Amino acid sequence: MKSEFYQLLENCTIARKERDKMRNLVIRKPEFIPELCSIAFDLKEDIHIKAYWVLELISEKKLKLLVPYIEDFCETVPKLTDDSAKRTASHIIFYLAKSNHRANGINLTQLQETQIIEMCFDWLIRDEKVATKVYAIKALFVLGKKYDWIHPELKNIIQQDYTTHTAAYQAATRIILKKIK
């Protein structure tokens, strides 16, 4: 039998109001985090994408709630096949990278940083949606402040692919290229 939380998540739609409602529920009742993460990281689960939607919104407001699950997140993300889940995962990665860079933020392990860097570069060289690539670029830019080899690699990839992408991609990457120089 499905839990009450599972049923609520199952009935959640892409509408921002619905997703915000689920985020607020989980923030109010953090005991739902283990079930939410279990659903998100089980890629055979029909609603794992919906779980990623909620994780993204939680990471925006209360990233520290996800800290105990970062290891599982880093192991699962490379296996994602759904574009919507990849986009939300790349956004979560951006939040993780930003927080990891701050003095009072979360602390990623070196392994987690390496996994995140690899995922982001993989998304950049593969045929992924623009939003996924842009969040990967932003995360790599932040991580490049710690690892000096990242910015030159990132710059190379952006410049090679620049003319083949949409105006939205070009606008986002122009900003990053200016910051790298």
PDB file of C-alpha atoms in Angstrom:
ATOM      1  CA  MET A   1       0.000   0.000   0.000  1.00  0.00           C
ATOM      2  CA  LYS A   2       1.254   3.466  -0.905  1.00  0.00           C
ATOM      3  CA  SER A   3       2.017   5.878   1.908  1.00  0.00           C
ATOM      4  CA  GLU A   4       0.122   9.131   2.297  1.00  0.00           C
ATOM      5  CA  PHE A   5       3.239  11.053   1.251  1.00  0.00           C
ATOM      6  CA  TYR A   6       3.674   8.889  -1.853  1.00  0.00           C
ATOM      7  CA  GLN A   7       0.069   9.570  -2.858  1.00  0.00           C
ATOM      8  CA  LEU A   8       0.529  13.325  -2.394  1.00  0.00           C
ATOM      9  CA  LEU A   9       3.660  13.246  -4.544  1.00  0.00           C
ATOM     10  CA  GLU A  10       1.958  11.068  -7.132  1.00  0.00           C
ATOM     11  CA  ASN A  11      -0.844  13.642  -7.441  1.00  0.00           C
ATOM     12  CA  CYS A  12       1.564  16.578  -7.697  1.00  0.00           C
ATOM     13  CA  THR A  13       1.603  18.302 -11.083  1.00  0.00           C
ATOM     14  CA  ILE A  14       4.230  20.421 -12.837  1.00  0.00           C
ATOM     15  CA  ALA A  15       2.342  23.563 -11.747  1.00  0.00           C
ATOM     16  CA  ARG A  16       4.620  25.689  -9.565  1.00  0.00           C
ATOM     17  CA  LYS A  17       1.904  26.110  -6.925  1.00  0.00           C
ATOM     18  CA  GLU A  18       1.602  22.324  -6.562  1.00  0.00           C
ATOM     19  CA  ARG A  19       5.363  21.812  -6.355  1.00  0.00           C
ATOM     20  CA  ASP A  20       5.691  24.642  -3.820  1.00  0.00           C
ATOM     21  CA  LYS A  21       3.011  22.974  -1.705  1.00  0.00           C
ATOM     22  CA  MET A  22       5.005  19.714  -1.693  1.00  0.00           C
ATOM     23  CA  ARG A  23       8.239  21.576  -0.883  1.00  0.00           C
ATOM     24  CA  ASN A  24       6.591  23.379   2.023  1.00  0.00           C
ATOM     25  CA  LEU A  25       5.163  20.113   3.349  1.00  0.00           C
ATOM     26  CA  VAL A  26       8.593  18.468   3.343  1.00  0.00           C
ATOM     27  CA  ILE A  27      10.282  21.494   4.923  1.00  0.00           C
ATOM     28  CA  ARG A  28       7.610  21.521   7.655  1.00  0.00           C
ATOM     29  CA  LYS A  29       7.901  17.753   8.101  1.00  0.00           C
ATOM     30  CA  PRO A  30      11.529  16.757   7.417  1.00  0.00           C
ATOM     31  CA  GLU A  31      10.649  13.171   8.326  1.00  0.00           C
ATOM     32  CA  PHE A  32       9.412  12.929   4.706  1.00  0.00           C
ATOM     33  CA  ILE A  33      12.921  13.577   3.327  1.00  0.00           C
ATOM     34  CA  PRO A  34      14.057   9.923   3.473  1.00  0.00           C
ATOM     35  CA  GLU A  35      10.995   8.767   1.523  1.00  0.00           C
ATOM     36  CA  LEU A  36      11.306  11.625  -0.970  1.00  0.00           C
ATOM     37  CA  CYS A  37      14.974  10.806  -1.601  1.00  0.00           C
ATOM     38  CA  SER A  38      14.248   7.092  -1.794  1.00  0.00           C
ATOM     39  CA  ILE A  39      11.672   7.767  -4.518  1.00  0.00           C
ATOM     40  CA  ALA A  40      13.960  10.212  -6.362  1.00  0.00           C
ATOM     41  CA  PHE A  41      16.953   7.880  -6.371  1.00  0.00           C
ATOM     42  CA  ASP A  42      14.966   4.813  -7.468  1.00  0.00           C
ATOM     43  CA  LEU A  43      14.969   5.372 -11.219  1.00  0.00           C
ATOM     44  CA  LYS A  44      12.530   2.489 -11.719  1.00  0.00           C
ATOM     45  CA  GLU A  45      10.016   4.404  -9.639  1.00  0.00           C
ATOM     46  CA  ASP A  46       7.377   5.964 -11.899  1.00  0.00           C
ATOM     47  CA  ILE A  47       7.299   9.235  -9.973  1.00  0.00           C
ATOM     48  CA  HIS A  48      11.043   9.728  -9.402  1.00  0.00           C
ATOM     49  CA  ILE A  49      10.880  12.775 -11.688  1.00  0.00           C
ATOM     50  CA  LYS A  50       8.271  14.402  -9.446  1.00  0.00           C
ATOM     51  CA  ALA A  51      10.525  13.717  -6.476  1.00  0.00           C
ATOM     52  CA  TYR A  52      13.343  15.555  -8.275  1.00  0.00           C
ATOM     53  CA  TRP A  53      11.032  18.531  -8.840  1.00  0.00           C
ATOM     54  CA  VAL A  54      10.466  18.755  -5.088  1.00  0.00           C
ATOM     55  CA  LEU A  55      14.150  18.191  -4.247  1.00  0.00           C
ATOM     56  CA  GLU A  56      15.049  21.105  -6.514  1.00  0.00           C
ATOM     57  CA  LEU A  57      12.705  23.456  -4.667  1.00  0.00           C
ATOM     58  CA  ILE A  58      13.916  22.213  -1.279  1.00  0.00           C
ATOM     59  CA  SER A  59      17.521  22.776  -2.324  1.00  0.00           C
ATOM     60  CA  GLU A  60      16.618  26.359  -3.204  1.00  0.00           C
ATOM     61  CA  LYS A  61      15.234  27.079   0.289  1.00  0.00           C
ATOM     62  CA  LYS A  62      16.764  24.522   2.710  1.00  0.00           C
ATOM     63  CA  LEU A  63      19.719  22.843   1.013  1.00  0.00           C
ATOM     64  CA  LYS A  64      21.097  21.558   4.310  1.00  0.00           C
ATOM     65  CA  LEU A  65      18.133  19.173   4.587  1.00  0.00           C
ATOM     66  CA  LEU A  66      19.625  17.242   1.664  1.00  0.00           C
ATOM     67  CA  VAL A  67      23.164  16.923   3.062  1.00  0.00           C
ATOM     68  CA  PRO A  68      22.720  13.337   4.355  1.00  0.00           C
ATOM     69  CA  TYR A  69      21.626  12.289   0.847  1.00  0.00           C
ATOM     70  CA  ILE A  70      24.325  13.963  -1.280  1.00  0.00           C
ATOM     71  CA  GLU A  71      26.298  10.737  -1.671  1.00  0.00           C
ATOM     72  CA  ASP A  72      23.255   8.863  -3.034  1.00  0.00           C
ATOM     73  CA  PHE A  73      22.378  11.864  -5.199  1.00  0.00           C
ATOM     74  CA  CYS A  74      25.870  11.908  -6.738  1.00  0.00           C
ATOM     75  CA  GLU A  75      25.689   8.176  -7.460  1.00  0.00           C
ATOM     76  CA  THR A  76      22.233   8.373  -9.049  1.00  0.00           C
ATOM     77  CA  VAL A  77      22.407  11.527 -11.182  1.00  0.00           C
ATOM     78  CA  PRO A  78      24.697  10.094 -13.902  1.00  0.00           C
ATOM     79  CA  LYS A  79      22.075   7.393 -14.518  1.00  0.00           C
ATOM     80  CA  LEU A  80      19.212   9.839 -15.153  1.00  0.00           C
ATOM     81  CA  THR A  81      17.625   9.578 -18.592  1.00  0.00           C
ATOM     82  CA  ASP A  82      14.664  11.954 -18.328  1.00  0.00           C
ATOM     83  CA  ASP A  83      15.374  15.537 -19.461  1.00  0.00           C
ATOM     84  CA  SER A  84      13.200  17.055 -16.730  1.00  0.00           C
ATOM     85  CA  ALA A  85      15.029  15.112 -14.025  1.00  0.00           C
ATOM     86  CA  LYS A  86      18.409  16.093 -15.514  1.00  0.00           C
ATOM     87  CA  ARG A  87      17.430  19.762 -15.532  1.00  0.00           C
ATOM     88  CA  THR A  88      16.348  19.687 -11.899  1.00  0.00           C
ATOM     89  CA  ALA A  89      19.447  17.680 -10.924  1.00  0.00           C
ATOM     90  CA  SER A  90      21.710  20.205 -12.658  1.00  0.00           C
ATOM     91  CA  HIS A  91      19.983  23.002 -10.749  1.00  0.00           C
ATOM     92  CA  ILE A  92      20.520  21.133  -7.466  1.00  0.00           C
ATOM     93  CA  ILE A  93      24.178  20.684  -8.430  1.00  0.00           C
ATOM     94  CA  PHE A  94      24.471  24.435  -8.981  1.00  0.00           C
ATOM     95  CA  TYR A  95      23.042  25.057  -5.491  1.00  0.00           C
ATOM     96  CA  LEU A  96      25.474  22.497  -4.031  1.00  0.00           C
ATOM     97  CA  ALA A  97      28.449  24.116  -5.783  1.00  0.00           C
ATOM     98  CA  LYS A  98      27.432  27.618  -4.637  1.00  0.00           C
ATOM     99  CA  SER A  99      26.928  26.527  -1.048  1.00  0.00           C
ATOM    100  CA  ASN A 100      30.163  24.518  -1.033  1.00  0.00           C
ATOM    101  CA  HIS A 101      32.012  27.688  -2.072  1.00  0.00           C
ATOM    102  CA  ARG A 102      30.631  29.764   0.831  1.00  0.00           C
ATOM    103  CA  ALA A 103      32.278  29.820   4.252  1.00  0.00           C
ATOM    104  CA  ASN A 104      29.061  28.915   6.092  1.00  0.00           C
ATOM    105  CA  GLY A 105      27.735  26.576   3.398  1.00  0.00           C
ATOM    106  CA  ILE A 106      27.757  22.828   3.082  1.00  0.00           C
ATOM    107  CA  ASN A 107      30.991  20.900   2.656  1.00  0.00           C
ATOM    108  CA  LEU A 108      31.186  18.489  -0.237  1.00  0.00           C
ATOM    109  CA  THR A 109      33.804  15.766  -0.028  1.00  0.00           C
ATOM    110  CA  GLN A 110      36.513  15.700  -2.671  1.00  0.00           C
ATOM    111  CA  LEU A 111      34.838  12.610  -4.161  1.00  0.00           C
ATOM    112  CA  GLN A 112      31.500  14.434  -4.374  1.00  0.00           C
ATOM    113  CA  GLU A 113      33.162  17.443  -6.000  1.00  0.00           C
ATOM    114  CA  THR A 114      34.829  15.125  -8.514  1.00  0.00           C
ATOM    115  CA  GLN A 115      31.537  13.358  -9.264  1.00  0.00           C
ATOM    116  CA  ILE A 116      29.777  16.693  -9.759  1.00  0.00           C
ATOM    117  CA  ILE A 117      32.537  18.020 -12.012  1.00  0.00           C
ATOM    118  CA  GLU A 118      32.414  14.864 -14.146  1.00  0.00           C
ATOM    119  CA  MET A 119      28.603  15.002 -14.411  1.00  0.00           C
ATOM    120  CA  CYS A 120      28.666  18.633 -15.467  1.00  0.00           C
ATOM    121  CA  PHE A 121      31.336  18.120 -18.115  1.00  0.00           C
ATOM    122  CA  ASP A 122      29.461  15.034 -19.377  1.00  0.00           C
ATOM    123  CA  TRP A 123      26.311  17.122 -19.802  1.00  0.00           C
ATOM    124  CA  LEU A 124      28.261  19.765 -21.696  1.00  0.00           C
ATOM    125  CA  ILE A 125      29.722  17.355 -24.233  1.00  0.00           C
ATOM    126  CA  ARG A 126      26.499  15.391 -24.707  1.00  0.00           C
ATOM    127  CA  ASP A 127      23.395  16.481 -26.554  1.00  0.00           C
ATOM    128  CA  GLU A 128      21.465  17.788 -23.546  1.00  0.00           C
ATOM    129  CA  LYS A 129      18.804  20.455 -23.156  1.00  0.00           C
ATOM    130  CA  VAL A 130      19.963  24.061 -22.772  1.00  0.00           C
ATOM    131  CA  ALA A 131      18.811  24.474 -19.152  1.00  0.00           C
ATOM    132  CA  THR A 132      20.777  21.402 -18.058  1.00  0.00           C
ATOM    133  CA  LYS A 133      23.896  22.702 -19.795  1.00  0.00           C
ATOM    134  CA  VAL A 134      23.546  26.228 -18.420  1.00  0.00           C
ATOM    135  CA  TYR A 135      23.252  25.048 -14.793  1.00  0.00           C
ATOM    136  CA  ALA A 136      26.211  22.711 -15.387  1.00  0.00           C
ATOM    137  CA  ILE A 137      28.237  25.649 -16.725  1.00  0.00           C
ATOM    138  CA  LYS A 138      27.313  27.793 -13.716  1.00  0.00           C
ATOM    139  CA  ALA A 139      28.267  24.990 -11.309  1.00  0.00           C
ATOM    140  CA  LEU A 140      31.578  24.429 -13.095  1.00  0.00           C
ATOM    141  CA  PHE A 141      32.316  28.142 -13.003  1.00  0.00           C
ATOM    142  CA  VAL A 142      31.900  28.136  -9.208  1.00  0.00           C
ATOM    143  CA  LEU A 143      33.949  24.941  -8.784  1.00  0.00           C
ATOM    144  CA  GLY A 144      36.602  26.445 -11.056  1.00  0.00           C
ATOM    145  CA  LYS A 145      37.383  28.937  -8.312  1.00  0.00           C
ATOM    146  CA  LYS A 146      38.758  25.994  -6.330  1.00  0.00           C
ATOM    147  CA  TYR A 147      40.151  23.870  -9.172  1.00  0.00           C
ATOM    148  CA  ASP A 148      42.182  26.047 -11.527  1.00  0.00           C
ATOM    149  CA  TRP A 149      42.057  23.571 -14.438  1.00  0.00           C
ATOM    150  CA  ILE A 150      38.255  23.837 -14.765  1.00  0.00           C
ATOM    151  CA  HIS A 151      37.970  27.368 -16.202  1.00  0.00           C
ATOM    152  CA  PRO A 152      40.271  26.751 -19.207  1.00  0.00           C
ATOM    153  CA  GLU A 153      38.440  23.483 -20.015  1.00  0.00           C
ATOM    154  CA  LEU A 154      35.060  25.134 -19.576  1.00  0.00           C
ATOM    155  CA  LYS A 155      36.075  28.049 -21.778  1.00  0.00           C
ATOM    156  CA  ASN A 156      37.246  25.647 -24.513  1.00  0.00           C
ATOM    157  CA  ILE A 157      33.994  23.699 -24.529  1.00  0.00           C
ATOM    158  CA  ILE A 158      31.842  26.830 -24.502  1.00  0.00           C
ATOM    159  CA  GLN A 159      33.776  28.401 -27.367  1.00  0.00           C
ATOM    160  CA  GLN A 160      33.702  25.213 -29.468  1.00  0.00           C
ATOM    161  CA  ASP A 161      29.940  24.788 -29.077  1.00  0.00           C
ATOM    162  CA  TYR A 162      28.930  28.449 -29.018  1.00  0.00           C
ATOM    163  CA  THR A 163      27.739  28.823 -32.626  1.00  0.00           C
ATOM    164  CA  THR A 164      25.788  25.549 -32.637  1.00  0.00           C
ATOM    165  CA  HIS A 165      23.516  26.493 -29.725  1.00  0.00           C
ATOM    166  CA  THR A 166      20.448  28.644 -29.185  1.00  0.00           C
ATOM    167  CA  ALA A 167      20.421  32.345 -28.392  1.00  0.00           C
ATOM    168  CA  ALA A 168      19.522  31.507 -24.778  1.00  0.00           C
ATOM    169  CA  TYR A 169      22.608  29.301 -24.433  1.00  0.00           C
ATOM    170  CA  GLN A 170      24.785  31.943 -26.077  1.00  0.00           C
ATOM    171  CA  ALA A 171      23.509  34.670 -23.757  1.00  0.00           C
ATOM    172  CA  ALA A 172      24.165  32.582 -20.641  1.00  0.00           C
ATOM    173  CA  THR A 173      27.611  31.500 -21.778  1.00  0.00           C
ATOM    174  CA  ARG A 174      28.626  35.028 -22.774  1.00  0.00           C
ATOM    175  CA  ILE A 175      28.215  36.061 -19.144  1.00  0.00           C
ATOM    176  CA  ILE A 176      30.360  33.157 -17.925  1.00  0.00           C
ATOM    177  CA  LEU A 177      33.033  33.783 -20.572  1.00  0.00           C
ATOM    178  CA  LYS A 178      33.330  37.407 -19.423  1.00  0.00           C
ATOM    179  CA  LYS A 179      33.788  36.240 -15.831  1.00  0.00           C
ATOM    180  CA  ILE A 180      36.436  33.676 -16.808  1.00  0.00           C
ATOM    181  CA  LYS A 181      38.618  36.162 -18.735  1.00  0.00           C
TER     182      LYS A 181
END
